[in-house]
Amino acid sequence: METELSRELGIEHAIFGFTPFPAVAAAISRAGGFGVLGAVRYTDPQELARDLDRLDKLADGRPYGLDVVMPARKVEGVTEADVEAMIPDAHRGFVQELLARHGVPDLPEGEASGWRITGWMEEVARRQLDVAFEYPIKLLANALGSPPADVVERAHGQGVRVAALAGSAEHARRHAAAGIDIVVAQGYEAGGHTGEIGSMVLVPEVVEAVAPLPVLAAGGIGSGEQIAAGLALGAQGVWLGSLWLTTEEADLHSPALTRKLLAAGSGDTVRSRALTGKPARQLRTAWTDAWDDPAGPGTLPMPLQGLLVADAVSRIQKYEVGALLGTPVGQIVGRMTSERSVRAVVDDLTRGFERAVTRINRIAGRSAP
């Protein structure tokens, strides 16, 4: 599965794997793909440095990258405390009532919430970058549009390519104008924050909009046959995230959540603002149903919603409260039916790709190369 982009980056397969787990990112790179570590959960730069040390060692000299979340523009002088103060008391009360209804215990005294999205705030992301640029990362991806111009310039000055996710051709054009090197065309089917356009329509639109920039296809891809389809639509690789959640190297810290993922079908996800305030595809649960219920208070805009629910999400995860327990995941969850190693997943993807190429060659009246 080589393309011009994969050859330029020195990887065997044009598979870019986004994951919050350093061991998974390293395993993707060792298997011939390109592992990308998600940094949004690292509010402490020392924790990021620790995990990048681990990733760098486990990658065994193979290339890898980092994914951050930072806006192209920010409001000056606004602190996390200022944002917290904007959260209405009625919304705080709704969260507490919902947790009480499902019998969710408090965190032990002195234990802080482990799930914060202050990584969405630019000052946190910049501290992450100060750490990351001390490591031999080959790609910096931004999940919230184009990063600020000075960040793009800094990355390019260190020989690091910059990628940005796009949910429409117009988004992609703005990325190209901002000097982005790679556009990730993420379709409606994807896990996490995603737009309204399906991958089959979006990918060729983005390819045409930003040519000759390379495009990665994302959203609803979990087989080699789907990778072949993405490349046939003009992409130079694929960006996979959900597929790695049930790998043996993943560290979800929740057997109950793993079981829910393995049992879920492609219709068991929903785009909801319940987690961050922006539409994000995730497992449908009693938590998402409550926030999407018109009788409720409705969600707050980003980043207020994420700060509001941070403690609640930590409590739900710690005590594995089944009815409320969920995670961002794409519609491809229906293919995630067993725990496998990253290597086994990549091997399965390459075999499926070969089957697809052979089938197309046969249809076209050509023998396989």
XYZ file of C-alpha atoms in Angstrom:
369
model
C 0.000 0.000 0.000
C 2.628 2.502 -1.065
C 1.831 5.950 -2.418
C 3.978 8.955 -3.218
C 3.298 10.323 0.274
C 4.154 7.090 2.064
C 7.421 6.837 0.152
C 8.305 10.416 1.058
C 7.695 9.659 4.729
C 9.573 6.373 4.614
C 6.695 4.090 5.588
C 5.672 0.793 4.022
C 1.911 1.264 4.142
C -0.042 4.491 3.630
C -1.877 3.909 6.919
C -1.873 6.766 9.426
C -3.132 5.646 12.826
C -4.428 8.195 15.336
C -4.537 6.970 18.938
C -4.334 8.298 22.508
C -2.063 5.405 23.476
C 1.728 5.614 22.912
C 2.097 1.820 22.734
C -0.483 1.667 19.956
C 1.139 4.523 18.015
C 4.515 2.800 18.248
C 3.057 -0.544 17.166
C 1.435 1.075 14.116
C 4.776 2.543 13.097
C 6.594 -0.754 13.678
C 3.994 -2.520 11.519
C 4.855 -0.265 8.597
C 2.284 2.474 9.096
C 2.556 5.905 10.685
C 1.506 6.208 14.337
C 0.098 9.551 15.526
C -0.281 10.176 19.263
C -3.255 12.288 20.347
C -2.072 14.960 22.803
C -5.342 16.551 23.930
C -5.447 14.692 27.261
C -1.965 15.818 28.317
C -2.463 18.878 30.504
C 0.886 18.236 32.198
C 3.858 18.661 29.805
C 5.893 16.226 31.887
C 3.343 13.474 31.281
C 3.532 14.111 27.544
C 7.329 13.991 27.676
C 7.157 10.693 29.565
C 4.884 9.127 26.949
C 6.867 10.532 24.031
C 9.969 8.978 25.582
C 8.115 5.683 25.623
C 6.771 6.099 22.094
C 10.169 7.047 20.713
C 11.764 3.980 22.293
C 9.028 1.566 21.219
C 8.868 2.925 17.654
C 12.338 1.501 17.073
C 13.423 4.301 14.761
C 10.218 4.344 12.682
C 8.532 7.697 11.997
C 5.631 8.945 14.119
C 3.684 12.131 14.736
C 1.584 14.110 17.211
C -2.009 15.347 17.043
C -2.951 18.527 18.933
C -6.110 20.604 19.162
C -5.665 24.330 18.867
C -7.677 27.088 17.177
C -6.239 29.323 14.482
C -7.435 32.320 16.540
C -7.895 32.818 20.272
C -9.457 35.270 22.685
C -6.674 37.012 24.598
C -6.628 37.029 28.388
C -9.220 34.302 28.995
C -8.173 31.702 31.572
C -9.627 28.311 32.434
C -11.107 29.822 35.599
C -12.837 32.487 33.506
C -14.361 29.785 31.316
C -15.450 27.690 34.318
C -17.286 30.707 35.721
C -19.438 30.892 32.577
C -21.087 27.511 33.268
C -24.695 28.003 34.453
C -25.731 26.498 37.796
C -28.700 24.816 36.097
C -26.349 22.764 33.928
C -24.249 21.766 36.931
C -27.417 20.648 38.668
C -28.491 18.617 35.645
C -25.192 16.721 35.685
C -25.445 15.939 39.386
C -29.050 14.770 39.052
C -28.139 12.493 36.135
C -25.249 10.949 38.059
C -27.387 10.463 41.160
C -30.125 8.810 39.110
C -27.640 6.176 37.942
C -25.957 5.785 41.322
C -22.531 7.054 40.277
C -20.264 7.459 43.347
C -18.060 10.492 43.929
C -14.347 10.232 43.254
C -12.320 9.360 46.366
C -11.279 12.356 48.436
C -8.213 14.008 46.983
C -8.503 12.267 43.598
C -8.724 14.792 40.809
C -10.687 14.336 37.618
C -8.556 12.463 35.116
C -10.515 13.641 32.103
C -10.061 17.309 31.288
C -10.234 18.946 27.897
C -8.146 21.953 28.816
C -5.995 20.597 26.003
C -8.469 22.414 23.778
C -7.098 25.714 25.116
C -4.297 27.202 23.054
C -1.885 27.851 25.911
C -2.006 24.163 26.850
C -1.478 23.061 23.248
C 1.509 25.390 22.943
C 3.111 23.814 25.993
C 2.534 20.439 24.360
C 4.316 21.663 21.237
C 7.290 22.929 23.243
C 7.717 19.351 24.450
C 6.951 17.652 21.133
C 9.495 19.621 19.126
C 12.204 18.176 21.359
C 11.437 14.793 19.784
C 11.954 13.588 16.184
C 8.279 13.866 15.207
C 7.694 13.850 11.450
C 4.099 15.096 11.432
C 2.056 17.590 13.420
C -1.697 17.195 12.945
C -4.335 19.621 14.179
C -7.885 18.435 14.747
C -9.441 21.896 14.988
C -8.713 23.442 11.623
C -5.428 24.998 10.597
C -3.098 25.759 13.513
C -1.876 29.338 14.010
C 0.498 30.604 11.325
C 3.476 30.764 13.680
C 2.975 27.098 14.597
C 2.969 26.098 10.926
C 6.137 28.128 10.396
C 7.803 26.599 13.435
C 6.971 23.064 12.309
C 8.240 23.684 8.806
C 11.428 25.193 10.234
C 12.091 21.869 11.957
C 11.251 19.783 8.907
C 7.907 18.653 10.328
C 4.928 18.344 8.004
C 1.605 19.776 9.125
C -1.760 18.096 8.613
C -5.253 19.373 9.379
C -8.666 17.709 9.374
C -11.385 18.967 7.037
C -15.077 18.140 6.844
C -15.755 20.029 3.625
C -13.976 21.190 0.491
C -14.148 24.782 1.766
C -12.391 23.784 4.986
C -9.729 22.065 2.893
C -9.170 25.154 0.731
C -8.597 27.246 3.861
C -6.042 24.704 5.046
C -4.208 24.887 1.726
C -4.152 28.691 1.908
C -2.701 28.448 5.423
C 0.268 26.402 4.209
C -0.871 22.992 5.415
C 1.030 20.069 3.848
C -1.559 17.280 4.189
C -5.351 17.477 4.383
C -7.292 14.773 6.221
C -10.741 14.506 4.618
C -12.853 13.219 7.492
C -16.327 12.006 6.606
C -19.538 11.868 8.596
C -18.957 8.245 9.597
C -15.851 9.063 11.655
C -15.536 8.935 15.418
C -15.090 12.126 17.388
C -15.738 15.545 15.894
C -17.070 15.187 12.389
C -19.168 17.069 9.869
C -22.196 16.328 7.731
C -20.677 14.900 4.525
C -20.063 11.183 3.973
C -16.589 9.975 3.028
C -17.546 8.719 -0.437
C -18.626 12.234 -1.396
C -16.121 14.204 0.656
C -12.828 12.584 -0.333
C -12.938 13.282 -4.095
C -14.252 16.801 -3.437
C -11.296 17.557 -1.166
C -8.803 15.906 -3.521
C -9.992 18.153 -6.333
C -10.124 21.257 -4.110
C -6.525 21.125 -2.878
C -4.650 19.357 -5.685
C -1.729 18.699 -5.759
C -1.619 18.567 -1.938
C -1.860 14.994 -0.627
C -5.149 13.990 1.010
C -5.804 11.265 3.564
C -9.230 9.609 3.613
C -10.852 9.246 7.039
C -14.206 8.117 8.379
C -15.813 4.692 8.052
C -12.580 2.945 7.044
C -11.715 -0.313 8.757
C -10.832 -2.808 6.025
C -8.305 -3.132 3.245
C -11.106 -2.975 0.701
C -12.150 0.399 2.109
C -8.553 1.590 1.960
C -8.463 0.635 -1.719
C -11.666 2.628 -2.240
C -10.114 5.675 -0.563
C -7.033 5.496 -2.757
C -9.227 4.999 -5.832
C -10.987 8.265 -4.917
C -7.656 10.069 -5.089
C -6.386 9.917 -1.511
C -2.717 9.157 -0.876
C -3.400 7.317 2.346
C -5.940 6.716 5.082
C -6.336 8.110 8.591
C -7.695 5.492 11.002
C -8.632 6.092 14.640
C -11.490 3.993 15.984
C -10.075 0.698 14.730
C -7.223 0.751 17.260
C -9.423 1.093 20.371
C -9.890 -2.660 20.741
C -6.313 -3.671 19.979
C -4.322 -5.560 22.586
C -1.918 -2.624 22.988
C -4.713 -0.143 23.778
C -5.004 0.892 27.408
C -8.672 1.766 27.920
C -8.506 0.849 31.648
C -12.057 -0.421 31.330
C -12.964 -4.020 30.503
C -16.617 -2.971 30.483
C -15.983 -0.343 27.803
C -14.001 -2.815 25.706
C -16.911 -5.264 25.913
C -19.346 -2.542 24.819
C -17.185 -1.686 21.813
C -16.834 -5.327 20.762
C -20.601 -5.840 21.019
C -21.633 -2.609 19.260
C -22.925 -2.495 15.710
C -22.522 0.251 13.130
C -25.885 1.705 14.161
C -24.944 2.045 17.837
C -23.230 5.429 17.553
C -24.644 8.942 17.540
C -23.365 12.422 16.742
C -23.880 14.318 19.984
C -22.634 17.502 21.617
C -22.780 15.812 25.030
C -19.031 15.371 25.434
C -17.439 18.594 24.189
C -20.135 20.945 22.921
C -19.424 20.188 19.257
C -20.998 17.301 17.324
C -18.869 14.248 18.021
C -19.676 10.676 17.040
C -19.633 8.343 20.041
C -21.356 5.289 21.455
C -24.999 6.002 22.127
C -25.676 5.750 25.865
C -28.106 6.980 28.484
C -25.675 9.901 28.875
C -25.976 11.028 25.243
C -29.741 10.404 25.284
C -30.151 12.641 28.338
C -28.217 15.520 26.810
C -29.989 15.205 23.472
C -33.441 15.092 25.117
C -35.365 18.325 24.304
C -36.656 18.285 27.891
C -33.115 18.822 29.200
C -31.135 22.065 29.428
C -29.237 21.404 26.203
C -25.480 21.332 25.799
C -23.146 24.283 26.195
C -20.715 25.464 23.501
C -17.105 24.323 23.460
C -15.154 24.478 25.748
C -17.844 24.980 28.415
C -19.473 21.574 27.909
C -16.197 19.700 28.220
C -15.272 21.483 31.422
C -18.769 20.939 32.803
C -18.743 17.160 32.307
C -15.067 16.423 33.038
C -15.586 15.242 36.607
C -18.708 13.283 35.639
C -16.921 11.454 32.806
C -14.081 10.498 35.158
C -16.562 9.099 37.672
C -18.459 7.145 35.011
C -15.229 5.669 33.677
C -13.723 4.868 37.095
C -16.791 2.977 38.285
C -17.665 1.557 34.833
C -21.295 2.627 35.024
C -22.614 0.587 32.115
C -25.641 2.666 31.092
C -23.574 5.861 30.899
C -20.223 4.436 29.794
C -19.189 5.478 26.292
C -16.373 6.813 24.151
C -15.881 8.588 20.837
C -15.950 5.962 18.099
C -16.937 5.802 14.445
C -19.528 3.718 12.640
C -16.761 1.259 11.815
C -17.240 -0.067 15.378
C -19.386 -2.811 13.863
C -16.214 -4.400 12.437
C -14.417 -4.293 15.787
C -15.516 -7.701 17.036
C -12.380 -9.100 18.688
C -9.246 -7.961 20.497
C -6.247 -8.287 18.199
C -2.716 -6.985 18.121
C -1.947 -3.915 16.043
C 0.220 -6.098 13.804
C -2.707 -8.463 13.189
C -4.956 -5.514 12.291
C -2.409 -4.119 9.827
C -1.873 -7.567 8.291
C -5.626 -7.915 7.831
C -5.784 -4.475 6.194
C -3.029 -5.322 3.724
C -4.639 -8.643 2.808
C -7.971 -6.938 2.223
C -6.274 -4.319 0.072
C -4.683 -7.029 -2.047
C -8.053 -8.752 -2.483
C -9.618 -5.500 -3.634
C -6.858 -4.761 -6.134
C -7.076 -8.299 -7.526
C -10.854 -7.979 -7.888
C -10.624 -4.633 -9.700
C -7.909 -5.929 -12.002
C -10.117 -8.895 -12.851
C -13.094 -6.633 -13.548
C -10.895 -4.453 -15.745
C -9.697 -7.512 -17.649
C -6.137 -7.307 -16.335
C -4.176 -9.882 -14.437
C -2.915 -8.862 -10.996
C 0.623 -7.478 -10.982
